[in-house]
Coordinates of C-alpha atoms and ligand atoms in Angstrom, one line a residue:
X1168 CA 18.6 -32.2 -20.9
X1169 CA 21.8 -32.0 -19.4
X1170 CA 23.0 -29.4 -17.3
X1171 CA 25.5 -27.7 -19.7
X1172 CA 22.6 -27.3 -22.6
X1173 CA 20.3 -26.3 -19.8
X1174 CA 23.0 -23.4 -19.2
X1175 CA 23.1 -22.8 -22.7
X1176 CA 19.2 -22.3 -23.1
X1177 CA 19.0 -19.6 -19.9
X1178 CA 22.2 -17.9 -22.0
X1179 CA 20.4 -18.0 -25.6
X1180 CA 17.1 -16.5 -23.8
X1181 CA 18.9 -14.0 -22.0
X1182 CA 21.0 -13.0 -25.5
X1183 CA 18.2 -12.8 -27.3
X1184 CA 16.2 -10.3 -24.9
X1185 CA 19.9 -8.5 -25.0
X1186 CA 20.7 -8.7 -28.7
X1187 CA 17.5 -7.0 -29.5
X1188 CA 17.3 -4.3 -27.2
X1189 CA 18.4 -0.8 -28.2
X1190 CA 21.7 0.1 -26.5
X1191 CA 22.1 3.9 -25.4
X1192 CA 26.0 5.2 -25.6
X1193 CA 26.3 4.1 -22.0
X1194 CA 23.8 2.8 -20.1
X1195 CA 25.1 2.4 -16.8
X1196 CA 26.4 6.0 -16.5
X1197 CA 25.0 8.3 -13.6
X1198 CA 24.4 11.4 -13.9
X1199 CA 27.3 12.7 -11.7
X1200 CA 29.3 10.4 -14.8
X1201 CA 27.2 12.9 -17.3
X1202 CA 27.9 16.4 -15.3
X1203 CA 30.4 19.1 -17.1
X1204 CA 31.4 21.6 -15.0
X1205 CA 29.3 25.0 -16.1
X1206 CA 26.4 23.0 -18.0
X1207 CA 23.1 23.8 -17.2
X1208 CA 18.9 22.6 -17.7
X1209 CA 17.7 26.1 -18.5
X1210 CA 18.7 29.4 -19.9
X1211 CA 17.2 32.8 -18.4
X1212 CA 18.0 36.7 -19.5
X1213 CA 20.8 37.8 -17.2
X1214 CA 18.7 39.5 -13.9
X1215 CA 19.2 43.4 -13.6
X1216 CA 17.3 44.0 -10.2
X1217 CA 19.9 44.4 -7.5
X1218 CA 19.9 42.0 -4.6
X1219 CA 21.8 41.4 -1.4
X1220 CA 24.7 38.8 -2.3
X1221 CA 25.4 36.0 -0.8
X1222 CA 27.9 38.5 2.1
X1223 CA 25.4 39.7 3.4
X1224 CA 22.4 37.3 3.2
X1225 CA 24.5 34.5 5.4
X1226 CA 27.2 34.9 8.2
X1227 CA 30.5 33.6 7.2
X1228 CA 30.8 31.0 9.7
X1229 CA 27.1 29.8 8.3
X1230 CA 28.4 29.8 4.7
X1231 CA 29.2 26.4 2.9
X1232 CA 33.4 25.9 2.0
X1233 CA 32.9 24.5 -1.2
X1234 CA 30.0 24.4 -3.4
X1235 CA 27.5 21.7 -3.4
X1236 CA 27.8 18.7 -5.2
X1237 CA 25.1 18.8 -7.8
X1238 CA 25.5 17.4 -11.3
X1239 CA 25.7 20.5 -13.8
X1240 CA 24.3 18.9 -17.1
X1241 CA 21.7 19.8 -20.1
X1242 CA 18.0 20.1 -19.9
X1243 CA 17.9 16.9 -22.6
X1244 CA 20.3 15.3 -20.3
X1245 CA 18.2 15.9 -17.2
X1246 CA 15.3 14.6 -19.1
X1247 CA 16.9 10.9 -19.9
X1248 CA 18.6 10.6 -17.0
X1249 CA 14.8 10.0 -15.2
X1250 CA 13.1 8.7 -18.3
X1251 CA 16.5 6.1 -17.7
X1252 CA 15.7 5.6 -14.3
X1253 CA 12.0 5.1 -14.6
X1254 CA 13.0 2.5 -17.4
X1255 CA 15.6 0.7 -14.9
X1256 CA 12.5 0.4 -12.4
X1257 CA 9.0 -1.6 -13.1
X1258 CA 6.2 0.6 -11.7
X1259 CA 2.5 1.3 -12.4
X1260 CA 2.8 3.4 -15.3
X1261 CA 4.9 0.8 -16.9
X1262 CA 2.4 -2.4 -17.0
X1263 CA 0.4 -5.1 -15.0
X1264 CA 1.2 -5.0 -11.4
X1265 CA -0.5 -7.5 -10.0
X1266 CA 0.2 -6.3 -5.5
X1267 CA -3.0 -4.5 -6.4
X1268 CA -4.3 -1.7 -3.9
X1269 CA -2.4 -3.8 -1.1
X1270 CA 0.6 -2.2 -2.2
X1271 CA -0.5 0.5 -5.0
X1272 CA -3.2 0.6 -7.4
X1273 CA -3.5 3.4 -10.1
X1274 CA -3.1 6.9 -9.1
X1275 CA -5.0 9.4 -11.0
X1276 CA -2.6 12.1 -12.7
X1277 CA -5.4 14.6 -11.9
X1278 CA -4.6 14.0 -8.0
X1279 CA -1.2 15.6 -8.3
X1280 CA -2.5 18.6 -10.2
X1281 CA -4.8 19.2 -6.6
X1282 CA -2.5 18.2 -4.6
X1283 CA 0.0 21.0 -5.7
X1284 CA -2.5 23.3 -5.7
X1285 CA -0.6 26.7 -3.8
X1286 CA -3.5 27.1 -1.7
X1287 CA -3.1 23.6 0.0
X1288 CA 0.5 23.0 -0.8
X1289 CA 2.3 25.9 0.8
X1290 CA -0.2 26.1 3.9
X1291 CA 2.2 26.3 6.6
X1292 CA 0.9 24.3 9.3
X1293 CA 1.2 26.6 11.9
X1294 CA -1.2 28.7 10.0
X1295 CA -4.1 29.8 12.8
X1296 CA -7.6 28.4 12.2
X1297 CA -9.6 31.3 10.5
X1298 CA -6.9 31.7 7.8
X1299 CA -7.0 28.0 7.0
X1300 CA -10.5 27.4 6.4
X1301 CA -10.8 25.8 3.0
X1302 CA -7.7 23.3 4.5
X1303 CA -10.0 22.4 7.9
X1304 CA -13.2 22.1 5.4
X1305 CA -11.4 19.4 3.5
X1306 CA -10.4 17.4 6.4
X1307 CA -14.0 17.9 7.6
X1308 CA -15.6 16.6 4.4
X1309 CA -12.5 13.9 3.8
X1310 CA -13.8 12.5 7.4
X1311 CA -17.7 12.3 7.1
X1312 CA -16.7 10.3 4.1
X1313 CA -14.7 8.1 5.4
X1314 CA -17.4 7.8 8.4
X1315 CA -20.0 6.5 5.6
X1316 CA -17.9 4.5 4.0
X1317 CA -16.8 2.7 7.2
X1318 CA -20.6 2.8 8.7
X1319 CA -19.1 4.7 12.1
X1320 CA -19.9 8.2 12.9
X1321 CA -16.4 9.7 14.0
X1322 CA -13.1 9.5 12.0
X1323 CA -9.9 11.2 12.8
X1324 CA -6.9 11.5 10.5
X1325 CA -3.9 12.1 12.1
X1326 CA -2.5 8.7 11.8
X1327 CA 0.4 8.9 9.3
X1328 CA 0.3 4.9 8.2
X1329 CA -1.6 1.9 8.9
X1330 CA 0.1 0.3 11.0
X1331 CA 0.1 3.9 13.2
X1332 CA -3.6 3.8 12.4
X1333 CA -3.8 0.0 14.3
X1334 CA -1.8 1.6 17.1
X1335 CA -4.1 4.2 17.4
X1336 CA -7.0 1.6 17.3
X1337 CA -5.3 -0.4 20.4
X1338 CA -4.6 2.8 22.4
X1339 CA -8.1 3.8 22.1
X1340 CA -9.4 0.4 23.7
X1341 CA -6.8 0.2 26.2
X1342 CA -8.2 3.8 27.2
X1343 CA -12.1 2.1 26.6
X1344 CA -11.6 -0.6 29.3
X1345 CA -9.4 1.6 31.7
X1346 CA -12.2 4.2 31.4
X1347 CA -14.6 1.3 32.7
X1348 CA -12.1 0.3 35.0
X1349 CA -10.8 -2.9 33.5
X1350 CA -7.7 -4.7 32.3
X1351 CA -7.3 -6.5 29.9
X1352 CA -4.0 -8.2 28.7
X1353 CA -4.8 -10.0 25.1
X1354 CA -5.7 -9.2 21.5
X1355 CA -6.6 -12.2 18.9
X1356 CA -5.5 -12.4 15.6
X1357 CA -6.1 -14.7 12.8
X1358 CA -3.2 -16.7 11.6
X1359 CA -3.8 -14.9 8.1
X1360 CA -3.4 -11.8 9.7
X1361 CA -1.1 -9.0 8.2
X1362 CA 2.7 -8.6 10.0
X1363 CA 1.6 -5.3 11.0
X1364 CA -0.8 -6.6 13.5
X1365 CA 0.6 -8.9 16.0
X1366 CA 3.9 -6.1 15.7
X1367 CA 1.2 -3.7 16.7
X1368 CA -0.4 -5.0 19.9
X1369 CA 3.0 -5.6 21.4
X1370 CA 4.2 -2.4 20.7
X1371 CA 0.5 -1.6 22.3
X1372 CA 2.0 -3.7 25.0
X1373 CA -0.7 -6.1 24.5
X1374 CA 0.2 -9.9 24.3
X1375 CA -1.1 -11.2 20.6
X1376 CA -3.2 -14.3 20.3
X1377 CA -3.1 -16.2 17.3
X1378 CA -6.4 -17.8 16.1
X1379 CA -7.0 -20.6 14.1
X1380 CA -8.5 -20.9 10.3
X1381 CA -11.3 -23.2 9.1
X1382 CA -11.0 -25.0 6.1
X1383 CA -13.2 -22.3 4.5
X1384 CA -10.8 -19.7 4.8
X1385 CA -12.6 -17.5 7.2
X1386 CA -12.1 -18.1 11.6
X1387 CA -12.1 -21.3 12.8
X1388 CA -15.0 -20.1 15.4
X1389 CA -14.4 -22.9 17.4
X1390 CA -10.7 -21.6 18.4
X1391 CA -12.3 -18.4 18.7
X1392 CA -14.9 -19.2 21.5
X1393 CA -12.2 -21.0 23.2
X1394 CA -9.7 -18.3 22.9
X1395 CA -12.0 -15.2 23.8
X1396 CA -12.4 -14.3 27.6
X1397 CA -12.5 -11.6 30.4
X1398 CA -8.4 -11.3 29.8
X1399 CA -9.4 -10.5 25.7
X1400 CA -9.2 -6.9 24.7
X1401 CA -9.9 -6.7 21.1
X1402 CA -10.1 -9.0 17.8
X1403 CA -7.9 -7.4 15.3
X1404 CA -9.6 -8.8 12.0
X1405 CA -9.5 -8.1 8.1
X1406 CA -12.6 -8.9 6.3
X1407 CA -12.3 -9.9 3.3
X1408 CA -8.8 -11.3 4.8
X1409 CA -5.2 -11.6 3.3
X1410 CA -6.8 -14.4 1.3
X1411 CA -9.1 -12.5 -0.3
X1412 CA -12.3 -14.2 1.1
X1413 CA -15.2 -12.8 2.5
X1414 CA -15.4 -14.5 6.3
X1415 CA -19.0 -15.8 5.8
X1416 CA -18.9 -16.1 10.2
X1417 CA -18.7 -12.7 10.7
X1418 CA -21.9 -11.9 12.5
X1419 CA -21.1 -15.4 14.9
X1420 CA -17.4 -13.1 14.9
X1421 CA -18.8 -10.2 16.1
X1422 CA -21.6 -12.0 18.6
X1423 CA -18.7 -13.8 20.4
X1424 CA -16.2 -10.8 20.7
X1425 CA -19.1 -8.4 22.1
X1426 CA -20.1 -11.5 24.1
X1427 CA -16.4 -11.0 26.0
X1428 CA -16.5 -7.3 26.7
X1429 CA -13.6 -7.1 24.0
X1430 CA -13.9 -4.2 21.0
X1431 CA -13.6 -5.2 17.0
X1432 CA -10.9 -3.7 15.1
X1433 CA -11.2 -4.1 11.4
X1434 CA -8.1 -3.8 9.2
X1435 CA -9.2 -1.9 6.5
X1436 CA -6.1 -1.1 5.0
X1437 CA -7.3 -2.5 1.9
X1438 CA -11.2 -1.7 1.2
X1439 CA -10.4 -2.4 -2.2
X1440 CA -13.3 -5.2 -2.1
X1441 CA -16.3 -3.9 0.0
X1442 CA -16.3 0.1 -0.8
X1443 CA -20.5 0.9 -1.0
X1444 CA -21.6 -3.0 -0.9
X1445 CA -20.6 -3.6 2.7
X1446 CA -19.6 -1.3 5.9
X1447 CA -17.4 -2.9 8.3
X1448 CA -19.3 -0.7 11.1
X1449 CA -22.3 -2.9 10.2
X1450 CA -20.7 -6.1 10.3
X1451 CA -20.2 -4.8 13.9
X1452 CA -16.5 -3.6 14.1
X1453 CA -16.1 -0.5 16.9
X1454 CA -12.6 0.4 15.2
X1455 CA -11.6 0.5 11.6
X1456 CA -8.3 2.0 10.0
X1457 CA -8.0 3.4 6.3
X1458 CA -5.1 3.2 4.2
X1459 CA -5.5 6.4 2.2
X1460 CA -1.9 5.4 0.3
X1461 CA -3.7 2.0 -0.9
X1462 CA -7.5 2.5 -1.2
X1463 CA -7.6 5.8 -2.1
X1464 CA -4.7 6.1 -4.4
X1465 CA -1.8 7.7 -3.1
X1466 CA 1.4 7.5 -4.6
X1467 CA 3.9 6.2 -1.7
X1468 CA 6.9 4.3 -3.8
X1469 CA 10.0 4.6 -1.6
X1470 CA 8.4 4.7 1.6
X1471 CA 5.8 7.4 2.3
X1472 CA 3.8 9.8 2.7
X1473 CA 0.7 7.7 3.9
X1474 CA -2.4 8.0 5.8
X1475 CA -4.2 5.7 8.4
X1476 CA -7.0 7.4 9.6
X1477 CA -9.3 5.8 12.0
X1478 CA -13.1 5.5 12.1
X1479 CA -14.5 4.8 15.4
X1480 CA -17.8 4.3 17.3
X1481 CA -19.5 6.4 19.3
X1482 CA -18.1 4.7 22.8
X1483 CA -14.9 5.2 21.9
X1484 CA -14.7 8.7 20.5
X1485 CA -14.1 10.7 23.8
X1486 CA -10.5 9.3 23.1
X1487 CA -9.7 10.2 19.7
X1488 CA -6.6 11.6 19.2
X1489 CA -6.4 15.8 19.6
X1490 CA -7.0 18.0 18.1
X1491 CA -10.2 17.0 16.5
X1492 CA -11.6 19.3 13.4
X1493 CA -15.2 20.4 14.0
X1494 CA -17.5 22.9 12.4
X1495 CA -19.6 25.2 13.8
X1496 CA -22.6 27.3 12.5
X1497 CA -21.4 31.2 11.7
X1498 CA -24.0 33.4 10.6
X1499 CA -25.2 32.4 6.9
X1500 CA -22.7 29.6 7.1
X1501 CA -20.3 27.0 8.7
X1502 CA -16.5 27.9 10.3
X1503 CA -14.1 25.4 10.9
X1504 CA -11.6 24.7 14.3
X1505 CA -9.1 22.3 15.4
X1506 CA -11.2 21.4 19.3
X1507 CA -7.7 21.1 21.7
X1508 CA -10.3 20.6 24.5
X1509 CA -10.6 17.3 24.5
X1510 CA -9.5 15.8 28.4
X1511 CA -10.1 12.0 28.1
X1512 CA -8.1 12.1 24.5
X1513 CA -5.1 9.6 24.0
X1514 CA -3.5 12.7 22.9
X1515 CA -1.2 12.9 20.1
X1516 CA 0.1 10.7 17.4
X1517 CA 2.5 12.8 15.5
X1518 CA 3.2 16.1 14.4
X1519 CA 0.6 19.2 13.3
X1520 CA -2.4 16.9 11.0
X1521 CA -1.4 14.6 9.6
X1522 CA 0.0 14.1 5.6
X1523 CA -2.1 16.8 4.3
X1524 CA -1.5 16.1 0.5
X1525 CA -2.8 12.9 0.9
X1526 CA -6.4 14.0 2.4
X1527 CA -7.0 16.3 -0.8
X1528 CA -5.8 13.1 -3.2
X1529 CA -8.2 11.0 -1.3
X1530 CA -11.1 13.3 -1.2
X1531 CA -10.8 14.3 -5.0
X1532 CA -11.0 10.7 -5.6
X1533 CA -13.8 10.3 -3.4
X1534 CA -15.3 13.1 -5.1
X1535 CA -14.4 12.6 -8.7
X1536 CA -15.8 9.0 -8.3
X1537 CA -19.4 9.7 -5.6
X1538 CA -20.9 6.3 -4.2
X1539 CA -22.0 4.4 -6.7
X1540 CA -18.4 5.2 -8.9
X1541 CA -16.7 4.0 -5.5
X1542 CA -19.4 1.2 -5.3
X1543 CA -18.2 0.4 -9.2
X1544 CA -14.3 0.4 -8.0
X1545 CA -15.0 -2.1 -5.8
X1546 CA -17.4 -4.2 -8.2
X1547 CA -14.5 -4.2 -11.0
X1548 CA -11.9 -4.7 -8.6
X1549 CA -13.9 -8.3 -7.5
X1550 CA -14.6 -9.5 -11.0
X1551 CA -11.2 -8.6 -12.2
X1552 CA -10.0 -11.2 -9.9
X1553 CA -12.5 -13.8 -10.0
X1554 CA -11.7 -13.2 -13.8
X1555 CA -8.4 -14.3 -13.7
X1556 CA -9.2 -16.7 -10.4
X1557 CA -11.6 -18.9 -12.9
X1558 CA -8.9 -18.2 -16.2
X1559 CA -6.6 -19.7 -14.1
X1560 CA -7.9 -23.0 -13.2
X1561 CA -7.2 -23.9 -17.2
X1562 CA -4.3 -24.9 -18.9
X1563 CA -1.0 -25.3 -17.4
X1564 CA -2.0 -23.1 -15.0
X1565 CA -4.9 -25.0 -13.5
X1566 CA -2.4 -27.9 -13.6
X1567 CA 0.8 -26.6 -12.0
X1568 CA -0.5 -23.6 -9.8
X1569 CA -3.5 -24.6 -7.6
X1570 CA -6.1 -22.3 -5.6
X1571 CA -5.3 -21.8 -2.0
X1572 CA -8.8 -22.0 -1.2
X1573 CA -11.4 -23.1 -4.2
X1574 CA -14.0 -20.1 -3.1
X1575 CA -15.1 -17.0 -5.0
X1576 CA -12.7 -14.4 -4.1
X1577 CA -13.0 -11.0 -3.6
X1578 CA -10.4 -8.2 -4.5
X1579 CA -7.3 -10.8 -4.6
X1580 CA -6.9 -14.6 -4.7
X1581 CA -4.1 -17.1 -3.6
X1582 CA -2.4 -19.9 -5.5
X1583 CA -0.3 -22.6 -4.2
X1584 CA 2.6 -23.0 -6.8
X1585 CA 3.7 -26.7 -5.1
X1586 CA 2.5 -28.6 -7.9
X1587 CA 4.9 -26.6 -10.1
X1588 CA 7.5 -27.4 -7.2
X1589 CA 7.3 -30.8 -7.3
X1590 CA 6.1 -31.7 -10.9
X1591 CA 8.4 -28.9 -12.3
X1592 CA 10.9 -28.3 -10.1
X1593 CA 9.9 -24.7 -9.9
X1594 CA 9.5 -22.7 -7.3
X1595 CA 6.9 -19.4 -6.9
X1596 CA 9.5 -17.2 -6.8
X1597 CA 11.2 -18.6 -10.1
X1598 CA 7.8 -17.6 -11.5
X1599 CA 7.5 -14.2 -10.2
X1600 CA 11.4 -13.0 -11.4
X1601 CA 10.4 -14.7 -15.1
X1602 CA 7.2 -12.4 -15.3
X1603 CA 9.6 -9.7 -15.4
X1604 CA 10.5 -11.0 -18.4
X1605 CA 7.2 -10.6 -20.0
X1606 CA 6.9 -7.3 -18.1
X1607 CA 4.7 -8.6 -16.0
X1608 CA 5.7 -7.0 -12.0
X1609 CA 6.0 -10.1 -9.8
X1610 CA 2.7 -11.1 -7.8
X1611 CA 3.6 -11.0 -3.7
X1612 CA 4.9 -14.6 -3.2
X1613 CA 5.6 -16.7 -0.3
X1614 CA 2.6 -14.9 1.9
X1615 CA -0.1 -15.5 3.4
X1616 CA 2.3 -18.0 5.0
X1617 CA -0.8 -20.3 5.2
X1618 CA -0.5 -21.2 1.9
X1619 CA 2.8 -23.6 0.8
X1620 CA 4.4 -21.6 -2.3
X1621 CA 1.9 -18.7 -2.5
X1622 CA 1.7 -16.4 -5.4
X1623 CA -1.2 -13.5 -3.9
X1624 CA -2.9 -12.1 -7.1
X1625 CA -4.8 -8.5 -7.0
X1626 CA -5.4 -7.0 -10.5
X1627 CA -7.2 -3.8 -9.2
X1628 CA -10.3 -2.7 -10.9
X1629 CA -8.5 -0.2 -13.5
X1630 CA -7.0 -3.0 -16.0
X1631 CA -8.8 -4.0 -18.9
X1632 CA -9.4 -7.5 -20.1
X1633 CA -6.5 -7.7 -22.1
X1634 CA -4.0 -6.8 -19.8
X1635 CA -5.4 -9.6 -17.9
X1636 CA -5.7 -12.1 -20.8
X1637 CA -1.4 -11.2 -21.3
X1638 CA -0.9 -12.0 -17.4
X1639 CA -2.5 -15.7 -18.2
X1640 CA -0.8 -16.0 -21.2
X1641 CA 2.9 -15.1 -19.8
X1642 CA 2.3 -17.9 -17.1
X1643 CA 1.3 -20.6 -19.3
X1644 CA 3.8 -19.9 -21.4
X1645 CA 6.1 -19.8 -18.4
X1646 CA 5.1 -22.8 -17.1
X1647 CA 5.1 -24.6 -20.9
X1648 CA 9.0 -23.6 -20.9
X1649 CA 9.6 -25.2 -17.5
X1650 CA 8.1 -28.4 -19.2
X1651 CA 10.8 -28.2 -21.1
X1652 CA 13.3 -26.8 -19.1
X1653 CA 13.1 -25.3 -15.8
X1654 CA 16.6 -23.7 -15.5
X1655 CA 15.3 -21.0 -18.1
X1656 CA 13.0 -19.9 -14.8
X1657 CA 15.5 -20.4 -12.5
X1658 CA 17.7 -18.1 -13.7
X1659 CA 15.1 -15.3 -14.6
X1660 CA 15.2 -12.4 -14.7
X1661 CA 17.0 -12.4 -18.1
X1662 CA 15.5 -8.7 -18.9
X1663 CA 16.2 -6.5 -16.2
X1664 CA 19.0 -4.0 -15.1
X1665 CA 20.0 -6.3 -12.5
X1666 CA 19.0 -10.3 -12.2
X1667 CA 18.5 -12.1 -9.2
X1668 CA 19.0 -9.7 -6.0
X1669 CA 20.0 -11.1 -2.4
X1670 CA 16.9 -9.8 -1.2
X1671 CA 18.0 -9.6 2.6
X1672 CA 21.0 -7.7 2.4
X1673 CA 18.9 -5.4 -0.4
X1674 CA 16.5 -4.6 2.5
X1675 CA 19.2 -4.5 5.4
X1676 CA 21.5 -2.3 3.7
X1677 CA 20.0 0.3 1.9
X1678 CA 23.2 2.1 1.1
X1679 CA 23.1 -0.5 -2.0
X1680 CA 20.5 1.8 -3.5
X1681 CA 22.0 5.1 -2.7
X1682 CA 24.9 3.8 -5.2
X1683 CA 23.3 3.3 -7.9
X1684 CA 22.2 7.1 -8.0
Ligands
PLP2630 C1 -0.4 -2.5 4.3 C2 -1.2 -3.1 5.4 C3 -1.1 -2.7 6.7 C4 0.0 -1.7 7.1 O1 -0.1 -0.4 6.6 P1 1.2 0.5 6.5 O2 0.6 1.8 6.0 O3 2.1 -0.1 5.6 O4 1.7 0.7 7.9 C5 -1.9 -3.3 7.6 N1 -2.7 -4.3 7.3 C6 -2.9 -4.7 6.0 C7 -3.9 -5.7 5.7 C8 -2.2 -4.1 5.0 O5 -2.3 -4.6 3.8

């Protein structure tokens, strides 16, 4: 096919998706476009009871010189300009997203409903201790869970992401070792590790150590032995690891660490896997962090609010971060303080508790679901992608887009898309944009960075088997269509607001995105 009717083919698709679509009046208009002075979202009787005005509420040299400006416009308006926006965006609510609980997994409505409960929501943190009971018991209960679920006694949960959580983690063995008098300069990391890690220890001012993999997927424990020594603090470790495999070493892991002196930190960021079949306290770890905005559902599109609380062992908790919540017996019952008492504490990581509204979503989910409905999250999440793991290695698919590592997965699996590249002339993220077509959200592509070409798929535990059997479908059919011609992938999106974005300058400049508002 020559390059002209190769053109033409990527036009027709991108007509056709166009042709058939319904067209509002003006699609691209923003709701500043929409606004008429004097319009308004709601209509109330006029209000009788006297009030101050405006005079005598503010000083004059506090008072604004011209009004705000806030689009005036109708309550229907109001309505379409988000339903528009939500349309403009691919999220969760909206279909398959295949970045799983790494990046978000389904968020119960109910959660919101909790969260916004007065009682927690307007609890000004300053609030003292005997009027904020109900708010201390929560983070008191929200911890022993996470303790039992990690398999180590104390948690704290002021960390306010997880890569504060890891920082937390490294501060509290640097304060371990100087507590016993030693120094220790290095932190080893697989090569599969997440960004956040090695970022972490040198912010920790730590000096990372990269460590090999096997051909397994799991540590190469040779590089390991050789690597760990009297200068080796910790081994920052996720297990099951970016590649979704279970490290079948992991006792050998732990032996060798210990054998050094050094602590374990487990990334448990995502726990997505092992929630009630296996405790990362048990595999041996000292330090684990949580991602409350992955595991446990909380919505953080556009950049917050999170959680990283950290569960630690019992050496290590004279450190935790202060205050810590404890509860004392009182009379027929328990009370609840925040314990500033606490001398050998790395002392604070940020402001008043922590992101409270995410501690009541996690512990209604915790709640709502008890152990063996967590145990079940974790269960569905595995076969869900061993589901589409073995689908998969069929078709086109099992042709073109080859397993990273040919292993029963656990939460998430990785494909190498090279075949496609060289037999197709393809590329992973050509696949990713055309899912959009067949509003399907883009896998995370090009990472682990171990794997040439890598497409990471997590389905989550929430999606049923159809949803699934359309995500196999839309990638042999994608990959039947570069057969034929690969420019139609190329060029994808053909569906969405915008096509092909210069992803660095989207990420450097954010002002892009305050335009389109
Ligand atoms: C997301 C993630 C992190 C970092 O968590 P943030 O809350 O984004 O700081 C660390 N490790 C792993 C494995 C992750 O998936």
């Amino acid at each position: 096919m020559s390059a002209d009717a190769r053109h033409q083919a990527g036009e027709a698709a991108a007509a056709r998706e166009v042709d058939t679509a319904p067209r509002p009046f003006d699609p691209d208009a923003t709701i500043f476009e929409r606004s008429r002075p004097g319009r308004r979202a709601g209509t109330l009787p006029a209000d009788d009871v006297p009030a101050p005005t405006i005079e005598q509420l503010i000083p004059e040299h506090a008072r604004r010189r011209q009004p705000p400006r806030l689009p005036e416009v109708s309550e229907p308006e109001l309505v379409r300009h988000y339903v528009g926006l939500s349309r403009r965006n691919f999220h969760l609510d909206r279909g398959f997203y295949p970045l799983g609980s790494c990046t978000m997994k389904y968020n119960p409505k109910l959660h919101e409903r909790l969260a916004a409960l007065p009682g927690f929501a307007r609890l000004h943190p300053c609030t003292p201790d005997e009027l904020a009971q109900g708010a201390l018991e929560l983070m008191w209960r929200l911890e022993r869970a996470l303790a039992e679920i990690a398999g180590l006694p104390h948690v704290t949960l002021q960390p306010g992401a997880g890569s504060q959580g890891e920082l937390c983690g490294l501060l509290l063995t640097r304060a371990y070792h100087e507590d016993r008098g030693e120094q220790r300069s290095r932190v080893l990391i697989p090569d599969t590790a997440h960004g956040t890690n090695p970022a972490t220890v040198t912010m920790a001012g730590y000096e990372p150590v990269a460590v090999g993999t096997a051909a397994d997927g799991g540590v190469d424990l040779e590089d390991l032995r050789a690597k760990a020594d009297q200068h080796t603090a910790c081994l920052m470790l996720t297990n099951p690891n970016t590649l979704g495999l279970f490290d079948r070493n992991i006792a050998e892991i732990a032996r060798i660490v210990r054998g050094v002196g050094a602590t374990l930190y487990y990334d448990g960021a995502n726990l997505n896997a092992v929630m009630g079949l296996s405790r990362p306290g048990d595999m041996g770890f000292d330090i684990v962090h949580f991602n409350l905005h992955k595991t446990f559902t909380q919505p953080h599109g556009g950049g917050g609010p999170g959680a990283g609380p950290v569960a630690v062992a019992d050496h290590l908790e004279p450190f935790l971060p202060k205050p810590v919540v404890v509860r004392e017996r009182r009379g027929d019952g328990f009370a609840y303080r925040l314990d500033y008492d606490r001398p050998r504490s790395i002392g604070r990581l940020r402001g008043f508790q922590g992101n409270f509204s995410t501690f009541v979503r996690a512990y209604a989910y915790i709640r709502a679901l008890g152990p063996e409905g967590l145990r079940e999250v974790s269960e569905l999440a595995v076969l869900n992608a061993n589901y589409l793991r073995a689908r998969l290695a069929q078709g086109r698919a099992g042709r073109y887009l080859r397993p990273g590592f040919d292993r029963t997965c656990m939460h998430e699996f990785v494909l190498s898309a090279r075949e496609a590249r060289e037999q197709l002339g393809i590329r992973a993220l050509d696949i990713a944009k055309r899912l959009l077509d067949w509003e399907v959200h883009p896998p995370t592509v090009y990472f682990p960075l171990l794997v040439e070409e890598a497409l990471m798929i997590e389905p989550t535990e929430t999606e049923p088997v159809e949803r699934l059997d359309h995500f196999v479908e839309a990638l042999e059919a994608i990959l039947a269509e570069a057969e034929q011609d690969p420019e139609i992938a190329r060029n994808a999106p053909y569906t969405t607001p915008v096509r092909r974005l210069d992803e660095a300058s989207a990420a450097r400049r954010p002002q892009v995105r305050l335009l389109l508002t």
